[in-house]
mmCIF file of C-alpha atoms in Angstrom:
data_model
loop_
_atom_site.group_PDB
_atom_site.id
_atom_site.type_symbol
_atom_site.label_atom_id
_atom_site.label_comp_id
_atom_site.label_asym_id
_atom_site.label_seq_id
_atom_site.Cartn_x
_atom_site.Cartn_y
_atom_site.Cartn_z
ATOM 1 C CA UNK A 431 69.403 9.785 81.250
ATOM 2 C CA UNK A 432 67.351 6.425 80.287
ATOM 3 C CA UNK A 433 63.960 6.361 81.088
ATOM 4 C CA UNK A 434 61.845 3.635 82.563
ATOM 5 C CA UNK A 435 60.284 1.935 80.141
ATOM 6 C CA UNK A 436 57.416 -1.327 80.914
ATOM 7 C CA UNK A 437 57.977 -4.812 79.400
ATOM 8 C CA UNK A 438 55.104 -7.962 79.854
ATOM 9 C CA UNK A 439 56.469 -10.820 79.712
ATOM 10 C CA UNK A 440 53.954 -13.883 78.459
ATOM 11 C CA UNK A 441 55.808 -16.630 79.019
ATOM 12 C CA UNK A 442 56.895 -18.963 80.452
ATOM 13 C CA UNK A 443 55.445 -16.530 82.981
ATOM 14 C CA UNK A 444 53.305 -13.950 83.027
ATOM 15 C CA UNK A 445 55.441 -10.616 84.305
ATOM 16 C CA UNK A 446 55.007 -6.710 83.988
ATOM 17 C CA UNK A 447 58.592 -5.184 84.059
ATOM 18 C CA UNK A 448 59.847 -1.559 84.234
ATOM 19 C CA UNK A 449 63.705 -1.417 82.909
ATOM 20 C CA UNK A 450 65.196 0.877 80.996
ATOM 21 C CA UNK A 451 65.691 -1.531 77.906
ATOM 22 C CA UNK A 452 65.145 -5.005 76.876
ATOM 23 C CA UNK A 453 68.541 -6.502 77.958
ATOM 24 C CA UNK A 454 67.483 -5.088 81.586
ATOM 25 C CA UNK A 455 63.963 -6.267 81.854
ATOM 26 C CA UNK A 456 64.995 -9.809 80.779
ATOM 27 C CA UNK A 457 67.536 -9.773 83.279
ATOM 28 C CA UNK A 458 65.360 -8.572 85.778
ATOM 29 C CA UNK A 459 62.537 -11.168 84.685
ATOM 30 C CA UNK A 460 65.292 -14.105 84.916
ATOM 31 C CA UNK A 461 66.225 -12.936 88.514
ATOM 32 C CA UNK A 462 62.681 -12.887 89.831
ATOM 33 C CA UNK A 463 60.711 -15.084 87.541
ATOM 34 C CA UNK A 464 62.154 -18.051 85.778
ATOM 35 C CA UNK A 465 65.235 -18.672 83.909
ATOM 36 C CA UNK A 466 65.818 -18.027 80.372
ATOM 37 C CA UNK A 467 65.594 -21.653 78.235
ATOM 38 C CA UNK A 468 65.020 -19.795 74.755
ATOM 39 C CA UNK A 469 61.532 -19.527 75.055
ATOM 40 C CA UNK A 470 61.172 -15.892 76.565
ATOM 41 C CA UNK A 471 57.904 -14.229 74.980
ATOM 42 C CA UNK A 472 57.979 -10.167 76.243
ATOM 43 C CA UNK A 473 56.867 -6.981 74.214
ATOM 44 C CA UNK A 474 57.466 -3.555 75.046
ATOM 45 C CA UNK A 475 53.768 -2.036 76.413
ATOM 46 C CA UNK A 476 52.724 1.803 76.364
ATOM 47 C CA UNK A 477 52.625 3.767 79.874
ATOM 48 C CA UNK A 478 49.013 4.011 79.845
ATOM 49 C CA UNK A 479 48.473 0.027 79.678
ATOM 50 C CA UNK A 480 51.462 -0.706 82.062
ATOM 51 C CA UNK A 481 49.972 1.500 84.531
ATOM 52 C CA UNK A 482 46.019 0.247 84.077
ATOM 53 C CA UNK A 483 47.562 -3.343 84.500
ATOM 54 C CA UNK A 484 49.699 -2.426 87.641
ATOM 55 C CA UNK A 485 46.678 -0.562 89.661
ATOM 56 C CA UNK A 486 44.676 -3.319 88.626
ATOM 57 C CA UNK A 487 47.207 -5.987 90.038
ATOM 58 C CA UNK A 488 46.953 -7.552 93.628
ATOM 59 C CA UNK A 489 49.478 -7.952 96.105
ATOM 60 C CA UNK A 490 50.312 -11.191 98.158
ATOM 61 C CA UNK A 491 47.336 -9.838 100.378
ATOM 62 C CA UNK A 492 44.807 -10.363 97.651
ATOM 63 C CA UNK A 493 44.592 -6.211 97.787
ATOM 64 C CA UNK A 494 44.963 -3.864 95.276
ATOM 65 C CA UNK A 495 47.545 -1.113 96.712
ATOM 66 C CA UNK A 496 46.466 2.308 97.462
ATOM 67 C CA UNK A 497 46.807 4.732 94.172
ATOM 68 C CA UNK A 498 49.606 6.907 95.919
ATOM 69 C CA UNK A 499 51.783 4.089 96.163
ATOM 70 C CA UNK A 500 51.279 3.171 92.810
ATOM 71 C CA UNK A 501 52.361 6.285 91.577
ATOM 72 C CA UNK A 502 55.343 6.226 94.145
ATOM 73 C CA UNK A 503 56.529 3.097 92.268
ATOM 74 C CA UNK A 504 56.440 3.805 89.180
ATOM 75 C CA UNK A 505 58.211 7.212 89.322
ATOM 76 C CA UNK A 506 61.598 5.633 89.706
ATOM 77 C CA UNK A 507 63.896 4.987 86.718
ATOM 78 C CA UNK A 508 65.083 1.525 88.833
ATOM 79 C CA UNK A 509 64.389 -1.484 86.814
ATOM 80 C CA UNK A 510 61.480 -3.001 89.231
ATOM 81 C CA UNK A 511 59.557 -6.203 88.949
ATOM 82 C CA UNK A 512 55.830 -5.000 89.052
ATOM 83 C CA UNK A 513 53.558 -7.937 88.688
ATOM 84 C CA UNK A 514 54.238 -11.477 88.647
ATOM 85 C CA UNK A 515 52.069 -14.450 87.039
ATOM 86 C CA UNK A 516 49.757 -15.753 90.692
ATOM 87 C CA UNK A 517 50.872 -19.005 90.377
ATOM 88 C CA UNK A 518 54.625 -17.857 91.438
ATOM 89 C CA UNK A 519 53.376 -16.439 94.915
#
């Protein structure tokens, strides 16, 4: 079984990415971000920090979302977009 593992993109876009390896969170990022010209710039982040940055985040609303829904999300093993640079919303 693969686990989920968190990816932040930095640009062109910023993105925070839970996939199960690098070929998936690209693929995810160029689905949902922006395409892929050569200049993708993404490291693989720790739990801990992908999980500060996500309860941290805002939806469309402005809001941060409730704690048990953050945990909800990220319990999965889908490869899920989590946050997405403001600009794109």
């Amino acid at each position: 079984m693969d686990y989920a593992r968190f990816f932040e993109f930095s640009e062109p876009y910023y993105a925070l990415i839970m996939a199960t390896s690098k070929e998936e969170a690209k693929k995810v990022y160029v689905e949902n971000v922006a395409d892929d010209e050569g200049d993708l710039e993404f490291t693989e982040v720790n739990d801990y920090y992908a999980v500060a940055r996500f309860a941290y985040g805002k939806g469309e609303d402005g809001k941060q979302p409730p704690f048990n829904e953050i945990l909800e999300q990220l319990k999965g093993n889908q490869s899920e977009l989590l946050l997405i640079d403001a600009s794109l919303i």
